[in-house]
Amino acid sequence: MIFTSKVGLIVGVANKRSLSWAIAQAVSLEGASLALTYQGERLEENVRELAASLADPLVVACDVTDDGQVDAVFAAIDRQYGGLDFLVHGVASADREDLARPFVETSRDGFRKALDVSAYSLIALSRRAAPLMDKRGGSSILTLTYLGSQRVFTNYNVMGVAKAALEATVRYLASELGPRNIRVNAISAGPVKTLAASGIAGFSSILQAYRDRAPLRRTVEGSEVADAAIFLLGPAGRAVTAEVLMVDAGFHAMGI
Ligand code: NAP
């Protein structure tokens, strides 16, 4: 029970397949008290149903592009728990057409939105989380990224640019927040069939490439991403920060 008496905020649960939900379940089994957010009324029922299986969760609305909603999340956590021990950022979004047409056709607006939701939001959340984490004297922030930040994957397009920005954001935040004993890391997960993934045209051929070519000859499960999250969020990861941990069955190591 490594998270007994620890409080975590999990941003990015859409449904039971969400990587953030796999992480929420894993840290909850280890004793964490959790705040979960949902983006808009469309997802509220889903998230409340899932949250009902946790012990006394706080469930709050949060569209990460809305500063007022982001402020309200941290005010609610401060009221209920008086501090925060970890934050999981599992949010990404891009216009569907930008994940299907040639990258050179990416619109200015689509680029702006993808970077805002998928990368800037980590800064917005971390800024508000840090004062609550100061009250605990040592905390951990974790985001989820993908190898498309460094390599070209057909149709990943603007999301690859957003993930490159996200990984750089991890390093800058880690550098600034480290002296406050707040660690900032990312997990670069192999492909998992989730709602976000279903927006990428041809996603099943990416899954097949991992089965054919990854050293472990398979894809990964949400629960395996969650196990790595437990390491980075918990005491075993206490000397690890500014890191992008590959949890992808080894695919990243392969050339031809
Ligand atoms: P997911 O279940 O669809 O989770 C993505 C979440 O982001 C959804 O809850 C989504 O809500 C939310 N979101 C989008 N725009 C938002 C906004 N403006 N404010 C608040 N929330 C917003 O998919 P997932 O695969 O678990 O994705 C979680 C993270 O893992 C993402 O960063 C993704 O890039 C990353 N990742 C995924 C894979 C994979 O293969 N699945 C691999 C590596 C990394 P809506 O549904 O309403 O948009």
PDB file of N, CA and C in Angstrom, residues 55-118:
ATOM      1  N   ALA A  55     -12.564   4.468  -3.565  1.00  0.00           N
ATOM      2  CA  ALA A  55     -12.958   4.860  -2.208  1.00  0.00           C
ATOM      3  C   ALA A  55     -13.070   6.380  -2.127  1.00  0.00           C
ATOM      4  N   ASP A  56     -14.288   6.885  -1.988  1.00  0.00           N
ATOM      5  CA  ASP A  56     -14.552   8.287  -1.718  1.00  0.00           C
ATOM      6  C   ASP A  56     -13.790   9.268  -2.628  1.00  0.00           C
ATOM      7  N   PRO A  57     -13.982   9.149  -3.953  1.00  0.00           N
ATOM      8  CA  PRO A  57     -13.241  10.029  -4.860  1.00  0.00           C
ATOM      9  C   PRO A  57     -13.875  11.409  -4.957  1.00  0.00           C
ATOM     10  N   LEU A  58     -13.058  12.387  -5.349  1.00  0.00           N
ATOM     11  CA  LEU A  58     -13.563  13.717  -5.697  1.00  0.00           C
ATOM     12  C   LEU A  58     -13.674  13.729  -7.221  1.00  0.00           C
ATOM     13  N   VAL A  59     -14.833  14.114  -7.758  1.00  0.00           N
ATOM     14  CA  VAL A  59     -15.013  14.135  -9.219  1.00  0.00           C
ATOM     15  C   VAL A  59     -15.364  15.561  -9.625  1.00  0.00           C
ATOM     16  N   VAL A  60     -14.543  16.143 -10.506  1.00  0.00           N
ATOM     17  CA  VAL A  60     -14.694  17.557 -10.852  1.00  0.00           C
ATOM     18  C   VAL A  60     -14.610  17.727 -12.366  1.00  0.00           C
ATOM     19  N   ALA A  61     -15.358  18.700 -12.902  1.00  0.00           N
ATOM     20  CA  ALA A  61     -15.272  19.009 -14.338  1.00  0.00           C
ATOM     21  C   ALA A  61     -13.953  19.721 -14.624  1.00  0.00           C
ATOM     22  N   CYS A  62     -13.327  19.375 -15.760  1.00  0.00           N
ATOM     23  CA  CYS A  62     -12.132  20.118 -16.152  1.00  0.00           C
ATOM     24  C   CYS A  62     -11.852  19.988 -17.642  1.00  0.00           C
ATOM     25  N   ASP A  63     -12.162  21.070 -18.351  1.00  0.00           N
ATOM     26  CA  ASP A  63     -11.657  21.211 -19.714  1.00  0.00           C
ATOM     27  C   ASP A  63     -10.338  21.959 -19.550  1.00  0.00           C
ATOM     28  N   VAL A  64      -9.237  21.331 -19.951  1.00  0.00           N
ATOM     29  CA  VAL A  64      -7.919  21.917 -19.648  1.00  0.00           C
ATOM     30  C   VAL A  64      -7.645  23.208 -20.418  1.00  0.00           C
ATOM     31  N   THR A  65      -8.506  23.538 -21.377  1.00  0.00           N
ATOM     32  CA  THR A  65      -8.316  24.807 -22.094  1.00  0.00           C
ATOM     33  C   THR A  65      -9.043  25.955 -21.389  1.00  0.00           C
ATOM     34  N   ASP A  66      -9.725  25.649 -20.288  1.00  0.00           N
ATOM     35  CA  ASP A  66     -10.520  26.656 -19.580  1.00  0.00           C
ATOM     36  C   ASP A  66      -9.847  26.942 -18.222  1.00  0.00           C
ATOM     37  N   ASP A  67      -9.179  28.103 -18.123  1.00  0.00           N
ATOM     38  CA  ASP A  67      -8.416  28.415 -16.899  1.00  0.00           C
ATOM     39  C   ASP A  67      -9.308  28.428 -15.660  1.00  0.00           C
ATOM     40  N   GLY A  68     -10.556  28.883 -15.824  1.00  0.00           N
ATOM     41  CA  GLY A  68     -11.473  28.935 -14.687  1.00  0.00           C
ATOM     42  C   GLY A  68     -11.730  27.531 -14.149  1.00  0.00           C
ATOM     43  N   GLN A  69     -11.956  26.576 -15.044  1.00  0.00           N
ATOM     44  CA  GLN A  69     -12.206  25.192 -14.606  1.00  0.00           C
ATOM     45  C   GLN A  69     -10.960  24.589 -13.966  1.00  0.00           C
ATOM     46  N   VAL A  70      -9.795  24.918 -14.535  1.00  0.00           N
ATOM     47  CA  VAL A  70      -8.554  24.369 -13.959  1.00  0.00           C
ATOM     48  C   VAL A  70      -8.356  24.924 -12.544  1.00  0.00           C
ATOM     49  N   ASP A  71      -8.597  26.235 -12.378  1.00  0.00           N
ATOM     50  CA  ASP A  71      -8.507  26.835 -11.035  1.00  0.00           C
ATOM     51  C   ASP A  71      -9.453  26.122 -10.065  1.00  0.00           C
ATOM     52  N   ALA A  72     -10.677  25.866 -10.528  1.00  0.00           N
ATOM     53  CA  ALA A  72     -11.697  25.267  -9.656  1.00  0.00           C
ATOM     54  C   ALA A  72     -11.291  23.871  -9.195  1.00  0.00           C
ATOM     55  N   VAL A  73     -10.607  23.111 -10.062  1.00  0.00           N
ATOM     56  CA  VAL A  73     -10.167  21.763  -9.678  1.00  0.00           C
ATOM     57  C   VAL A  73      -9.227  21.836  -8.479  1.00  0.00           C
ATOM     58  N   PHE A  74      -8.253  22.758  -8.556  1.00  0.00           N
ATOM     59  CA  PHE A  74      -7.258  22.811  -7.471  1.00  0.00           C
ATOM     60  C   PHE A  74      -7.852  23.418  -6.194  1.00  0.00           C
ATOM     61  N   ALA A  75      -8.799  24.332  -6.370  1.00  0.00           N
ATOM     62  CA  ALA A  75      -9.481  24.873  -5.181  1.00  0.00           C
ATOM     63  C   ALA A  75     -10.242  23.745  -4.484  1.00  0.00           C
ATOM     64  N   ALA A  76     -10.898  22.887  -5.268  1.00  0.00           N
ATOM     65  CA  ALA A  76     -11.670  21.781  -4.674  1.00  0.00           C
ATOM     66  C   ALA A  76     -10.735  20.795  -3.974  1.00  0.00           C
ATOM     67  N   ILE A  77      -9.582  20.519  -4.587  1.00  0.00           N
ATOM     68  CA  ILE A  77      -8.625  19.578  -3.960  1.00  0.00           C
ATOM     69  C   ILE A  77      -8.086  20.176  -2.663  1.00  0.00           C
ATOM     70  N   ASP A  78      -7.788  21.467  -2.692  1.00  0.00           N
ATOM     71  CA  ASP A  78      -7.270  22.119  -1.485  1.00  0.00           C
ATOM     72  C   ASP A  78      -8.301  22.044  -0.360  1.00  0.00           C
ATOM     73  N   ARG A  79      -9.577  22.300  -0.730  1.00  0.00           N
ATOM     74  CA  ARG A  79     -10.655  22.251   0.282  1.00  0.00           C
ATOM     75  C   ARG A  79     -10.784  20.848   0.864  1.00  0.00           C
ATOM     76  N   GLN A  80     -10.805  19.855  -0.047  1.00  0.00           N
ATOM     77  CA  GLN A  80     -11.087  18.495   0.428  1.00  0.00           C
ATOM     78  C   GLN A  80      -9.889  17.830   1.100  1.00  0.00           C
ATOM     79  N   TYR A  81      -8.682  18.035   0.525  1.00  0.00           N
ATOM     80  CA  TYR A  81      -7.523  17.266   1.014  1.00  0.00           C
ATOM     81  C   TYR A  81      -6.432  18.139   1.631  1.00  0.00           C
ATOM     82  N   GLY A  82      -6.421  19.440   1.314  1.00  0.00           N
ATOM     83  CA  GLY A  82      -5.394  20.323   1.875  1.00  0.00           C
ATOM     84  C   GLY A  82      -3.992  20.084   1.332  1.00  0.00           C
ATOM     85  N   GLY A  83      -3.871  19.420   0.200  1.00  0.00           N
ATOM     86  CA  GLY A  83      -2.553  19.188  -0.403  1.00  0.00           C
ATOM     87  C   GLY A  83      -2.663  18.170  -1.523  1.00  0.00           C
ATOM     88  N   LEU A  84      -1.540  17.950  -2.227  1.00  0.00           N
ATOM     89  CA  LEU A  84      -1.559  17.007  -3.360  1.00  0.00           C
ATOM     90  C   LEU A  84      -0.203  16.299  -3.430  1.00  0.00           C
ATOM     91  N   ASP A  85      -0.241  14.972  -3.616  1.00  0.00           N
ATOM     92  CA  ASP A  85       1.006  14.203  -3.677  1.00  0.00           C
ATOM     93  C   ASP A  85       1.409  13.832  -5.096  1.00  0.00           C
ATOM     94  N   PHE A  86       0.445  13.672  -5.985  1.00  0.00           N
ATOM     95  CA  PHE A  86       0.838  13.392  -7.371  1.00  0.00           C
ATOM     96  C   PHE A  86      -0.247  13.816  -8.349  1.00  0.00           C
ATOM     97  N   LEU A  87       0.210  14.059  -9.572  1.00  0.00           N
ATOM     98  CA  LEU A  87      -0.676  14.470 -10.673  1.00  0.00           C
ATOM     99  C   LEU A  87      -0.384  13.576 -11.877  1.00  0.00           C
ATOM    100  N   VAL A  88      -1.433  13.031 -12.464  1.00  0.00           N
ATOM    101  CA  VAL A  88      -1.301  12.278 -13.715  1.00  0.00           C
ATOM    102  C   VAL A  88      -2.013  13.062 -14.810  1.00  0.00           C
ATOM    103  N   HIS A  89      -1.264  13.397 -15.838  1.00  0.00           N
ATOM    104  CA  HIS A  89      -1.784  14.170 -16.975  1.00  0.00           C
ATOM    105  C   HIS A  89      -1.898  13.215 -18.164  1.00  0.00           C
ATOM    106  N   GLY A  90      -3.136  12.848 -18.495  1.00  0.00           N
ATOM    107  CA  GLY A  90      -3.341  11.900 -19.593  1.00  0.00           C
ATOM    108  C   GLY A  90      -4.277  12.489 -20.627  1.00  0.00           C
ATOM    109  N   VAL A  91      -3.964  13.687 -21.058  1.00  0.00           N
ATOM    110  CA  VAL A  91      -4.867  14.436 -21.937  1.00  0.00           C
ATOM    111  C   VAL A  91      -4.182  14.717 -23.264  1.00  0.00           C
ATOM    112  N   ALA A  92      -4.890  14.473 -24.351  1.00  0.00           N
ATOM    113  CA  ALA A  92      -4.385  14.842 -25.676  1.00  0.00           C
ATOM    114  C   ALA A  92      -5.566  14.970 -26.614  1.00  0.00           C
ATOM    115  N   SER A  93      -5.445  15.846 -27.577  1.00  0.00           N
ATOM    116  CA  SER A  93      -6.509  15.989 -28.566  1.00  0.00           C
ATOM    117  C   SER A  93      -5.983  16.699 -29.807  1.00  0.00           C
ATOM    118  N   ALA A  94      -6.464  16.269 -30.962  1.00  0.00           N
ATOM    119  CA  ALA A  94      -6.177  16.978 -32.217  1.00  0.00           C
ATOM    120  C   ALA A  94      -7.402  16.828 -33.092  1.00  0.00           C
ATOM    121  N   ASP A  95      -7.585  17.768 -34.011  1.00  0.00           N
ATOM    122  CA  ASP A  95      -8.707  17.650 -34.939  1.00  0.00           C
ATOM    123  C   ASP A  95      -8.548  16.363 -35.752  1.00  0.00           C
ATOM    124  N   ARG A  96      -9.670  15.646 -35.889  1.00  0.00           N
ATOM    125  CA  ARG A  96      -9.629  14.354 -36.564  1.00  0.00           C
ATOM    126  C   ARG A  96      -9.041  14.468 -37.970  1.00  0.00           C
ATOM    127  N   GLU A  97      -9.411  15.555 -38.691  1.00  0.00           N
ATOM    128  CA  GLU A  97      -8.905  15.672 -40.072  1.00  0.00           C
ATOM    129  C   GLU A  97      -7.385  15.850 -40.127  1.00  0.00           C
ATOM    130  N   ASP A  98      -6.818  16.418 -39.044  1.00  0.00           N
ATOM    131  CA  ASP A  98      -5.356  16.580 -39.015  1.00  0.00           C
ATOM    132  C   ASP A  98      -4.646  15.257 -38.759  1.00  0.00           C
ATOM    133  N   LEU A  99      -5.403  14.226 -38.349  1.00  0.00           N
ATOM    134  CA  LEU A  99      -4.810  12.907 -38.117  1.00  0.00           C
ATOM    135  C   LEU A  99      -5.126  11.963 -39.278  1.00  0.00           C
ATOM    136  N   ALA A 100      -5.522  12.514 -40.393  1.00  0.00           N
ATOM    137  CA  ALA A 100      -5.842  11.682 -41.553  1.00  0.00           C
ATOM    138  C   ALA A 100      -5.283  12.271 -42.850  1.00  0.00           C
ATOM    139  N   ARG A 101      -5.158  13.614 -42.918  1.00  0.00           N
ATOM    140  CA  ARG A 101      -4.692  14.195 -44.181  1.00  0.00           C
ATOM    141  C   ARG A 101      -3.175  14.428 -44.114  1.00  0.00           C
ATOM    142  N   PRO A 102      -2.551  14.808 -45.265  1.00  0.00           N
ATOM    143  CA  PRO A 102      -1.102  15.045 -45.227  1.00  0.00           C
ATOM    144  C   PRO A 102      -0.739  16.082 -44.161  1.00  0.00           C
ATOM    145  N   PHE A 103       0.382  15.876 -43.484  1.00  0.00           N
ATOM    146  CA  PHE A 103       0.826  16.769 -42.408  1.00  0.00           C
ATOM    147  C   PHE A 103       0.974  18.202 -42.912  1.00  0.00           C
ATOM    148  N   VAL A 104       1.406  18.340 -44.160  1.00  0.00           N
ATOM    149  CA  VAL A 104       1.633  19.683 -44.708  1.00  0.00           C
ATOM    150  C   VAL A 104       0.329  20.489 -44.790  1.00  0.00           C
ATOM    151  N   GLU A 105      -0.800  19.820 -44.708  1.00  0.00           N
ATOM    152  CA  GLU A 105      -2.105  20.498 -44.744  1.00  0.00           C
ATOM    153  C   GLU A 105      -2.585  20.924 -43.347  1.00  0.00           C
ATOM    154  N   THR A 106      -1.808  20.672 -42.301  1.00  0.00           N
ATOM    155  CA  THR A 106      -2.230  21.021 -40.927  1.00  0.00           C
ATOM    156  C   THR A 106      -2.617  22.497 -40.864  1.00  0.00           C
ATOM    157  N   SER A 107      -3.782  22.774 -40.299  1.00  0.00           N
ATOM    158  CA  SER A 107      -4.241  24.169 -40.228  1.00  0.00           C
ATOM    159  C   SER A 107      -3.608  24.872 -39.026  1.00  0.00           C
ATOM    160  N   ARG A 108      -3.534  26.195 -39.082  1.00  0.00           N
ATOM    161  CA  ARG A 108      -3.008  26.979 -37.971  1.00  0.00           C
ATOM    162  C   ARG A 108      -3.846  26.730 -36.713  1.00  0.00           C
ATOM    163  N   ASP A 109      -5.173  26.703 -36.912  1.00  0.00           N
ATOM    164  CA  ASP A 109      -6.049  26.521 -35.770  1.00  0.00           C
ATOM    165  C   ASP A 109      -5.901  25.111 -35.170  1.00  0.00           C
ATOM    166  N   GLY A 110      -5.786  24.111 -36.056  1.00  0.00           N
ATOM    167  CA  GLY A 110      -5.617  22.732 -35.590  1.00  0.00           C
ATOM    168  C   GLY A 110      -4.315  22.572 -34.827  1.00  0.00           C
ATOM    169  N   PHE A 111      -3.262  23.212 -35.330  1.00  0.00           N
ATOM    170  CA  PHE A 111      -1.957  23.158 -34.664  1.00  0.00           C
ATOM    171  C   PHE A 111      -2.060  23.783 -33.271  1.00  0.00           C
ATOM    172  N   ARG A 112      -2.682  24.972 -33.218  1.00  0.00           N
ATOM    173  CA  ARG A 112      -2.802  25.697 -31.955  1.00  0.00           C
ATOM    174  C   ARG A 112      -3.578  24.858 -30.924  1.00  0.00           C
ATOM    175  N   LYS A 113      -4.707  24.279 -31.387  1.00  0.00           N
ATOM    176  CA  LYS A 113      -5.537  23.498 -30.455  1.00  0.00           C
ATOM    177  C   LYS A 113      -4.799  22.263 -29.950  1.00  0.00           C
ATOM    178  N   ALA A 114      -4.126  21.555 -30.859  1.00  0.00           N
ATOM    179  CA  ALA A 114      -3.427  20.322 -30.468  1.00  0.00           C
ATOM    180  C   ALA A 114      -2.340  20.626 -29.440  1.00  0.00           C
ATOM    181  N   LEU A 115      -1.590  21.701 -29.676  1.00  0.00           N
ATOM    182  CA  LEU A 115      -0.504  22.049 -28.736  1.00  0.00           C
ATOM    183  C   LEU A 115      -1.065  22.554 -27.405  1.00  0.00           C
ATOM    184  N   ASP A 116      -2.184  23.266 -27.464  1.00  0.00           N
ATOM    185  CA  ASP A 116      -2.792  23.803 -26.243  1.00  0.00           C
ATOM    186  C   ASP A 116      -3.270  22.656 -25.334  1.00  0.00           C
ATOM    187  N   VAL A 117      -4.103  21.771 -25.919  1.00  0.00           N
ATOM    188  CA  VAL A 117      -4.681  20.682 -25.104  1.00  0.00           C
ATOM    189  C   VAL A 117      -3.605  19.674 -24.696  1.00  0.00           C
ATOM    190  N   SER A 118      -2.701  19.336 -25.601  1.00  0.00           N
ATOM    191  CA  SER A 118      -1.834  18.180 -25.380  1.00  0.00           C
ATOM    192  C   SER A 118      -0.510  18.529 -24.711  1.00  0.00           C
TER     193      SER A 118
END
